[in-house]
PDB file of C-alpha atoms in Angstrom:
ATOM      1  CA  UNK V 186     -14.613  31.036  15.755  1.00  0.00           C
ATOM      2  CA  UNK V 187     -16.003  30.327  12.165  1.00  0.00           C
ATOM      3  CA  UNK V 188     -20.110  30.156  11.604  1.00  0.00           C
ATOM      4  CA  UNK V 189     -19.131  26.944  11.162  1.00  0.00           C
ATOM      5  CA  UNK V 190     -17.964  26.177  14.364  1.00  0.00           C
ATOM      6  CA  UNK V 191     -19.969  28.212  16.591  1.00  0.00           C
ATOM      7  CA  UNK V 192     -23.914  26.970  17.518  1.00  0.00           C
ATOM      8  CA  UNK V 193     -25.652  29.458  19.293  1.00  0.00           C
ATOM      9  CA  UNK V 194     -28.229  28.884  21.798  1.00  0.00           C
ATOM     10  CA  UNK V 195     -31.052  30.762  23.633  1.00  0.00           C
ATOM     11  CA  UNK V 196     -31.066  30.597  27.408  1.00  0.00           C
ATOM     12  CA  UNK V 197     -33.690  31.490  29.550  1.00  0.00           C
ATOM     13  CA  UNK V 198     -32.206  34.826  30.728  1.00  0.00           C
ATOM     14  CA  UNK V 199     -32.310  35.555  26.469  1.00  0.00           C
ATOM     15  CA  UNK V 200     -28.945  35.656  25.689  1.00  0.00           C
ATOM     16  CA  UNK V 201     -27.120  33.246  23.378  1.00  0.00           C
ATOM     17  CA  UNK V 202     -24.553  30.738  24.330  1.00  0.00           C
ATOM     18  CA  UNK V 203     -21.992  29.647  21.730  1.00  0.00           C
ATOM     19  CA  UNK V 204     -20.015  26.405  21.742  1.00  0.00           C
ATOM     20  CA  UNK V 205     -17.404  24.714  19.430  1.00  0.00           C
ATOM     21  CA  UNK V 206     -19.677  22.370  17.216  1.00  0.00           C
ATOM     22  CA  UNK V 207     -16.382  20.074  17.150  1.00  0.00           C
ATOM     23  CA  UNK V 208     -15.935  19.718  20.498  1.00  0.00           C
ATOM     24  CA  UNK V 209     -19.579  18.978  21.469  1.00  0.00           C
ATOM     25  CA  UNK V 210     -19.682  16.214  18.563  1.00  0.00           C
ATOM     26  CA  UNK V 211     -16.053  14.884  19.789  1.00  0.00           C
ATOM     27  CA  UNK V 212     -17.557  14.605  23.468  1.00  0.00           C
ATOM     28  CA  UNK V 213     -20.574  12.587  22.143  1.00  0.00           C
ATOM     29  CA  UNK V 214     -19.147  10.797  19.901  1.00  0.00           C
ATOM     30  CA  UNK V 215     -17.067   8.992  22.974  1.00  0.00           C
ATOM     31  CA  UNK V 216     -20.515   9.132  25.032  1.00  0.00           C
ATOM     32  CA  UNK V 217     -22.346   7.059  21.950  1.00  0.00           C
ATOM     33  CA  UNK V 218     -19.279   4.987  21.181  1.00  0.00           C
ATOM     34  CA  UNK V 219     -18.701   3.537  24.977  1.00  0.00           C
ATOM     35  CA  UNK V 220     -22.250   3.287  25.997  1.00  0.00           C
ATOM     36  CA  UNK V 221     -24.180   2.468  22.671  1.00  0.00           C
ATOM     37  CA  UNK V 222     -26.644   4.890  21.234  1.00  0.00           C
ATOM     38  CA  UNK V 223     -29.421   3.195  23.660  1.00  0.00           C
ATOM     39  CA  UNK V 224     -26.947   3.554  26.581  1.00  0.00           C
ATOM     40  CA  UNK V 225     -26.014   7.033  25.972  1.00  0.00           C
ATOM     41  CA  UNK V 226     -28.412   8.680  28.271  1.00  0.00           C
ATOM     42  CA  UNK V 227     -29.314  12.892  27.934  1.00  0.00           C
ATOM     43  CA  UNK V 228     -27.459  13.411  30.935  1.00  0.00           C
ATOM     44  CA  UNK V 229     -24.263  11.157  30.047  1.00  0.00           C
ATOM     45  CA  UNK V 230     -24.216  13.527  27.320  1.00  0.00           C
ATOM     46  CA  UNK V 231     -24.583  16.769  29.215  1.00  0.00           C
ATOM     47  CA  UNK V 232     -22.247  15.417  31.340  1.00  0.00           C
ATOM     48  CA  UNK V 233     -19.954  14.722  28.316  1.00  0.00           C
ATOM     49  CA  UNK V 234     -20.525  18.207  26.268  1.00  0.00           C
ATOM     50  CA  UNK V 235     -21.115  20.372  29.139  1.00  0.00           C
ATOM     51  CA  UNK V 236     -24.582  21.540  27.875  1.00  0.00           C
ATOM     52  CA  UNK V 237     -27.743  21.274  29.473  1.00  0.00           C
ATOM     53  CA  UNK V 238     -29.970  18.557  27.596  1.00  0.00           C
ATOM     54  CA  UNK V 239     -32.580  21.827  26.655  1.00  0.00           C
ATOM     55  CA  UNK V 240     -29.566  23.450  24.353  1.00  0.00           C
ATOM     56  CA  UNK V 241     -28.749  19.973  22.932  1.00  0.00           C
ATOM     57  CA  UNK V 242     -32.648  19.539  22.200  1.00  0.00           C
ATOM     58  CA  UNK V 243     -31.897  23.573  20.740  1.00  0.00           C
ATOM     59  CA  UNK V 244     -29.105  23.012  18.556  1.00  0.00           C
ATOM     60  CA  UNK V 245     -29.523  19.316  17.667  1.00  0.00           C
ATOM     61  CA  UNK V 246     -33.453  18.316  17.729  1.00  0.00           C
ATOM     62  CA  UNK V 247     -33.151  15.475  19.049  1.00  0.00           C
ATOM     63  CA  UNK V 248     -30.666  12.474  20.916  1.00  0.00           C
ATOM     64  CA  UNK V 249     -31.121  10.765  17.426  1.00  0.00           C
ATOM     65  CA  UNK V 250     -30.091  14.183  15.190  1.00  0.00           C
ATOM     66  CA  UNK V 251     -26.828  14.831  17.809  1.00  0.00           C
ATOM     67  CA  UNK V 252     -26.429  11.102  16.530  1.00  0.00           C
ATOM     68  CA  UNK V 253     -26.527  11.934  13.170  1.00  0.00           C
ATOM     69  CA  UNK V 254     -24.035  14.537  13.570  1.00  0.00           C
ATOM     70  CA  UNK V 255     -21.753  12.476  15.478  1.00  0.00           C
ATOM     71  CA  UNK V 256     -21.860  10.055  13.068  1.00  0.00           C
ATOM     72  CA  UNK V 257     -20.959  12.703  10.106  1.00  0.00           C
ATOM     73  CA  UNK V 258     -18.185  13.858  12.363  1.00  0.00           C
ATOM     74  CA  UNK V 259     -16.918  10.196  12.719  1.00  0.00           C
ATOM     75  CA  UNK V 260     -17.299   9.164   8.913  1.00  0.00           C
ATOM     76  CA  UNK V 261     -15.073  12.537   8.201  1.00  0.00           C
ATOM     77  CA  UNK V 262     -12.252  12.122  10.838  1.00  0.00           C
ATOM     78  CA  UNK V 263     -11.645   7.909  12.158  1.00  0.00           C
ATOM     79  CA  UNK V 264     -13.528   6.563   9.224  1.00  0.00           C
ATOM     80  CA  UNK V 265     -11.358   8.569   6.921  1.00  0.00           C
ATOM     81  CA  UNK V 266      -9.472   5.936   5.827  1.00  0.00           C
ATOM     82  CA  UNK V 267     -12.087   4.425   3.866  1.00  0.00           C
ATOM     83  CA  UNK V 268     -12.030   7.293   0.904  1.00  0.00           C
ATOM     84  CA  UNK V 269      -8.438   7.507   0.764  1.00  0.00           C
ATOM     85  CA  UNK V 270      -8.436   3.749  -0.209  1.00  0.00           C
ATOM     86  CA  UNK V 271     -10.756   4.809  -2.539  1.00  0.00           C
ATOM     87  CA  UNK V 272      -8.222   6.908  -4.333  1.00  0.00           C
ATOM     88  CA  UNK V 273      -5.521   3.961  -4.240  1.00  0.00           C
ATOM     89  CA  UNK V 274      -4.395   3.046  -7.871  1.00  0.00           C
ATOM     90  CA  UNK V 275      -5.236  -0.612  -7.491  1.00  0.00           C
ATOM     91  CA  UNK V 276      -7.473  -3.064  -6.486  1.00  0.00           C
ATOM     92  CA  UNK V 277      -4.448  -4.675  -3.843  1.00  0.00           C
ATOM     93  CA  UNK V 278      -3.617  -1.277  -2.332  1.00  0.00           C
ATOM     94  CA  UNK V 279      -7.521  -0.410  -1.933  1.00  0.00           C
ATOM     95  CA  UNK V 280      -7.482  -3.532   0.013  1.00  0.00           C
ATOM     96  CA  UNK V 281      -4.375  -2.527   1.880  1.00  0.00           C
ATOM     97  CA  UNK V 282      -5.368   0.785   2.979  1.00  0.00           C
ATOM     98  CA  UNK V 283      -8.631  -0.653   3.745  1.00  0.00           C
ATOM     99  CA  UNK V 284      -7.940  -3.103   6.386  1.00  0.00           C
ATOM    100  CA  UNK V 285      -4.812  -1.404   7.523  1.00  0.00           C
ATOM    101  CA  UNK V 286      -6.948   1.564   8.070  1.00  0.00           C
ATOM    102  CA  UNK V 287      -9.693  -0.470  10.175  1.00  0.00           C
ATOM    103  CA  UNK V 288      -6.777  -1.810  11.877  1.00  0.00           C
ATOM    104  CA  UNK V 289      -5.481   1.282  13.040  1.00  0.00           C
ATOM    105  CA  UNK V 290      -9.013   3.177  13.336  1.00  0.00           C
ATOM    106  CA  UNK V 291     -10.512   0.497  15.483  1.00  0.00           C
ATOM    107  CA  UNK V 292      -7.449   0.954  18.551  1.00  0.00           C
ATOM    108  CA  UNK V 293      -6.780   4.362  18.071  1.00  0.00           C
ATOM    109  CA  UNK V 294      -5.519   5.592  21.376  1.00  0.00           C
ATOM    110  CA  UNK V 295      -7.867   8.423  21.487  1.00  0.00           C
ATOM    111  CA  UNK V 296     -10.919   6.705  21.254  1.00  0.00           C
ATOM    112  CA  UNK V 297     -12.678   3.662  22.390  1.00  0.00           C
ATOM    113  CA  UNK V 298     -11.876   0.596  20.377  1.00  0.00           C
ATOM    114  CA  UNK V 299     -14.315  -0.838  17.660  1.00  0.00           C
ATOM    115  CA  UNK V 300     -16.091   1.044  15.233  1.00  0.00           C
ATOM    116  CA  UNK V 301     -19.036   2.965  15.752  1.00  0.00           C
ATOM    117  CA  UNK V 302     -20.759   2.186  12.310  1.00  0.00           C
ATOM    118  CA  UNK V 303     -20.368  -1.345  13.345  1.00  0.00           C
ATOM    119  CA  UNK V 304     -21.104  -1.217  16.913  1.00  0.00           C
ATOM    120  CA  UNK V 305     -24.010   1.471  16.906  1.00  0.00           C
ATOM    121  CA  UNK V 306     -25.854  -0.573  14.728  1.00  0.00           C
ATOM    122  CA  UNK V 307     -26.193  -3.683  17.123  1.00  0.00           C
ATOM    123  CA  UNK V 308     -29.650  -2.196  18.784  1.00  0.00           C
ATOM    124  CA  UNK V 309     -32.842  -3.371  18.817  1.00  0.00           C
ATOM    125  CA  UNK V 310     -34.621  -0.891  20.827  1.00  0.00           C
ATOM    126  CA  UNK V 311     -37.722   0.978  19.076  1.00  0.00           C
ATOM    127  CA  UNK V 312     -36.279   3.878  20.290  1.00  0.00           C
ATOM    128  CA  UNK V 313     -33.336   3.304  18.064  1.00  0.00           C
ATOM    129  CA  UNK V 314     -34.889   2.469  15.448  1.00  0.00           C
ATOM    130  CA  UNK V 315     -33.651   5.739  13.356  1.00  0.00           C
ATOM    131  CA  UNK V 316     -30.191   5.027  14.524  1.00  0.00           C
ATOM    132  CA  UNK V 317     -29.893   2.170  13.577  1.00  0.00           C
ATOM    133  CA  UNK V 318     -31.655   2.838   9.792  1.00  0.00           C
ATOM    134  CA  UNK V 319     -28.702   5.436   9.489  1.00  0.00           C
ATOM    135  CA  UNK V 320     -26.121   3.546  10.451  1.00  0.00           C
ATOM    136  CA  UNK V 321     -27.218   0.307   8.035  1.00  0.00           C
ATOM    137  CA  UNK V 322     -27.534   3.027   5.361  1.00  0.00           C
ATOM    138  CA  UNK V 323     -24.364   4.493   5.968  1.00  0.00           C
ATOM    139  CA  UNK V 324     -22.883   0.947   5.892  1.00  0.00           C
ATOM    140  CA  UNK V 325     -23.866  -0.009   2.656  1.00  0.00           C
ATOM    141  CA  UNK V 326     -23.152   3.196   0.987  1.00  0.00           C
ATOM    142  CA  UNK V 327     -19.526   2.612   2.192  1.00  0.00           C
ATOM    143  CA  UNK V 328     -20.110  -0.868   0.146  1.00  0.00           C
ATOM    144  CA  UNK V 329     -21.283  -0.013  -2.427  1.00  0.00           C
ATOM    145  CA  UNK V 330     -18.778   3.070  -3.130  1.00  0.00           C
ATOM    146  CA  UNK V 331     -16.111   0.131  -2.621  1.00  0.00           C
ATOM    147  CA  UNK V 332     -17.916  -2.204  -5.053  1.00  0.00           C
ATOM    148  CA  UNK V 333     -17.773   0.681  -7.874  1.00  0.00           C
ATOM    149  CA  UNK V 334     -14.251   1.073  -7.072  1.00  0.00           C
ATOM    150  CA  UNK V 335     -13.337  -2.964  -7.829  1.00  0.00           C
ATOM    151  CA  UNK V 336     -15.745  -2.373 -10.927  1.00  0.00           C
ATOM    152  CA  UNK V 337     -13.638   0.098 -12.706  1.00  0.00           C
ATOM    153  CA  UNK V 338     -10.456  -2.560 -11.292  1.00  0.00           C
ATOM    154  CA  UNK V 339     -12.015  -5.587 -13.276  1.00  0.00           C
ATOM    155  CA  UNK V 340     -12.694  -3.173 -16.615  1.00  0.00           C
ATOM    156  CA  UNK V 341      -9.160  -1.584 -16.237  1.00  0.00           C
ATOM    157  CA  UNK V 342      -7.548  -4.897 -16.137  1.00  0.00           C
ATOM    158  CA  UNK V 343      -6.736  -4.918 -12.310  1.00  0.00           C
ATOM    159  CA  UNK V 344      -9.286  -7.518 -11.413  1.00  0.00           C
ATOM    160  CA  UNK V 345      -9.648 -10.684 -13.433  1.00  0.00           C
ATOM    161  CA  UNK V 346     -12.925 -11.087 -15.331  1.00  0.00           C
ATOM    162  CA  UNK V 347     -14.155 -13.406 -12.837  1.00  0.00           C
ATOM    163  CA  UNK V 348     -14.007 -11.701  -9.607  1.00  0.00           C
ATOM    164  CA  UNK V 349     -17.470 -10.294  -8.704  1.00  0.00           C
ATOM    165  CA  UNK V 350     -17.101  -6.476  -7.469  1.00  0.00           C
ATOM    166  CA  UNK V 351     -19.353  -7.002  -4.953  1.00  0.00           C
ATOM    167  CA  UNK V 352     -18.150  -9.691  -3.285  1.00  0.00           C
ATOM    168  CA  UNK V 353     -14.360  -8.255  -3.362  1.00  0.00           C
ATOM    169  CA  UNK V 354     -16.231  -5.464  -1.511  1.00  0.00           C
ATOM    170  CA  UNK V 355     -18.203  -7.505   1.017  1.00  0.00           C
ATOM    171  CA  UNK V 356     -15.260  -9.614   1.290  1.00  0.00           C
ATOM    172  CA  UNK V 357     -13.025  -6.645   2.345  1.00  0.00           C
ATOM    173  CA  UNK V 358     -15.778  -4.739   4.561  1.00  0.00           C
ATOM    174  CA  UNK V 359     -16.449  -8.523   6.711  1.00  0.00           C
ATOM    175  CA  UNK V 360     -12.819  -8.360   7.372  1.00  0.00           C
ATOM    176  CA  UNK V 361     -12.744  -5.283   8.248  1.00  0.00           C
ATOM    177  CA  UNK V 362     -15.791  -5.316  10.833  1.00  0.00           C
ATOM    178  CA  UNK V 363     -14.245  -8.655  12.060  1.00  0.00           C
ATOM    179  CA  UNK V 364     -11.587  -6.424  13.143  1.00  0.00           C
ATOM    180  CA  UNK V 365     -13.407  -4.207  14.787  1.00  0.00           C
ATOM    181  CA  UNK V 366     -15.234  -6.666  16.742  1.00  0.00           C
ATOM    182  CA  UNK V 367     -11.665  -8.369  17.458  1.00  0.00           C
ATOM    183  CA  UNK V 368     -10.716  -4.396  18.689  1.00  0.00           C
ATOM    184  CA  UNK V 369     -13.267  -4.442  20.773  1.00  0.00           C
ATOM    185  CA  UNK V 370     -13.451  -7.649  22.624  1.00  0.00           C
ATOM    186  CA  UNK V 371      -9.422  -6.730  23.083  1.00  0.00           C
ATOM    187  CA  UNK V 372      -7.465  -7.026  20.333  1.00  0.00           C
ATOM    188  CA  UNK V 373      -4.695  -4.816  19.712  1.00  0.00           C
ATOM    189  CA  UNK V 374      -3.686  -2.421  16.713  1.00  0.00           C
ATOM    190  CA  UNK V 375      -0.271  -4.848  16.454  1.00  0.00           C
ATOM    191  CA  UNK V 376      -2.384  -8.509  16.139  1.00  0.00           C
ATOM    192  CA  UNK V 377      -5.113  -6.646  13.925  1.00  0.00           C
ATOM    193  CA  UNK V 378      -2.269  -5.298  11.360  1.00  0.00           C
ATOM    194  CA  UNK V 379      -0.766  -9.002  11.462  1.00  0.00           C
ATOM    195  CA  UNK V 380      -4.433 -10.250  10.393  1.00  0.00           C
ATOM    196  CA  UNK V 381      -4.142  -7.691   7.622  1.00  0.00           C
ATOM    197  CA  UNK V 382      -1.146  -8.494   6.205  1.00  0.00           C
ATOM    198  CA  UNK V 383      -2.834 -12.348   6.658  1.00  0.00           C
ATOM    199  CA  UNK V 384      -5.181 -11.554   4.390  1.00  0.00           C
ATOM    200  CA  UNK V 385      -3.324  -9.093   1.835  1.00  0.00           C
ATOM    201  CA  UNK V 386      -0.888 -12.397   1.546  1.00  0.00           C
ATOM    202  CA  UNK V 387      -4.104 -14.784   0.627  1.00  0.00           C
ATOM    203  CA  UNK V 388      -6.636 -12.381  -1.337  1.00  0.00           C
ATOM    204  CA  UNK V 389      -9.088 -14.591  -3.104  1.00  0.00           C
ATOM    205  CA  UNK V 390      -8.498 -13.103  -6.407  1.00  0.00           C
ATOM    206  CA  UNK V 391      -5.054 -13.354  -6.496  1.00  0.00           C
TER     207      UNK V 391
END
């Protein structure tokens, strides 16, 4: 295994233990995405990641830094979607890929349904309070990256002069937390693309 891949951790008999970073942060990331972060107890995820909560506290600090990590692991893999719209060459097909992406990202069939940007944020525990900071920041960054990307839209042309950025950005992102809300109260990847195409037929600057 790559550096990369491999943590290792001291046990009490003083020999390491190594473990596939991506398959720890896979196993937590369903722990934290089906029971919340305040849900996810240490040992649901030593259950999960087949670690003993002393090598988690080793390799990760803390509940909230295996979080982080998760979260990292999440915004590379189901939440890639979001900088390949990025890279579309208009302000419709940014759009497109963006909700058809939450569409699809929200029931994949090898994770829970929802987002966990969206749903991780809904706690109000002290405890979670770093969580929760993380995930708000990570939520506006994804914002604002697609409000730059409408910006350079309206000055190339794409977007007419009197479409705000910004709110072709939050306009997008409600949607496509709607959806994940609809995902997880039920919804399936077939209705959610059907709301997509809804709303790529009736975009409110074209």
């Amino acid at each position: 295994m790559s550096d990369q891949k491999v943590w290792e951790v001291t046990m009490a008999m003083g020999r390491p233990r190594e473990f596939d970073t991506e398959r720890v942060l896979e196993s937590a990331l369903h722990v934290f995405w089906t029971k919340g972060y305040e849900g996810a107890t240490m040992a649901d995820l030593s259950t999960a990641t087949n670690l003993k909560p002393g090598s988690i506290y080793a390799a990760f600090g803390s509940k909230a830094g295996l979080f982080k990590q998760v979260v990292d692991h999440y915004s590379s893999t189901v939440f890639g979607y979001g900088a390949a719209a990025l890279e579309a060459d208009t302000a419709r097909e940014v759009a497109r890929r963006w909700l058809l992406g939450a569409a699809d990202a929200t029931t994949g069939t090898g994770t829970p349904p929802g987002c966990l940007l969206v749903q991780g944020a809904l706690v109000a525990g002290d405890t979670a309070a770093e969580a929760k900071a993380d995930l708000t920041a990570r939520r506006r960054s994804a914002e604002e990256l697609l409000t730059e990307r409408f910006a350079r839209a309206r000055a190339a042309g794409d977007l007419p002069p009197a479409v705000e950025p910004r709110d072709a950005a939050a306009y997008v992102i409600a949607l496509s937390q709607g959806f994940a809300v609809q995902a997880a109260s039920g919804a399936g990847r077939t209705e959610l693309r059907r709301l997509a195409e809804l709303a790529l037929r009736t975009l409110p600057w074209e």
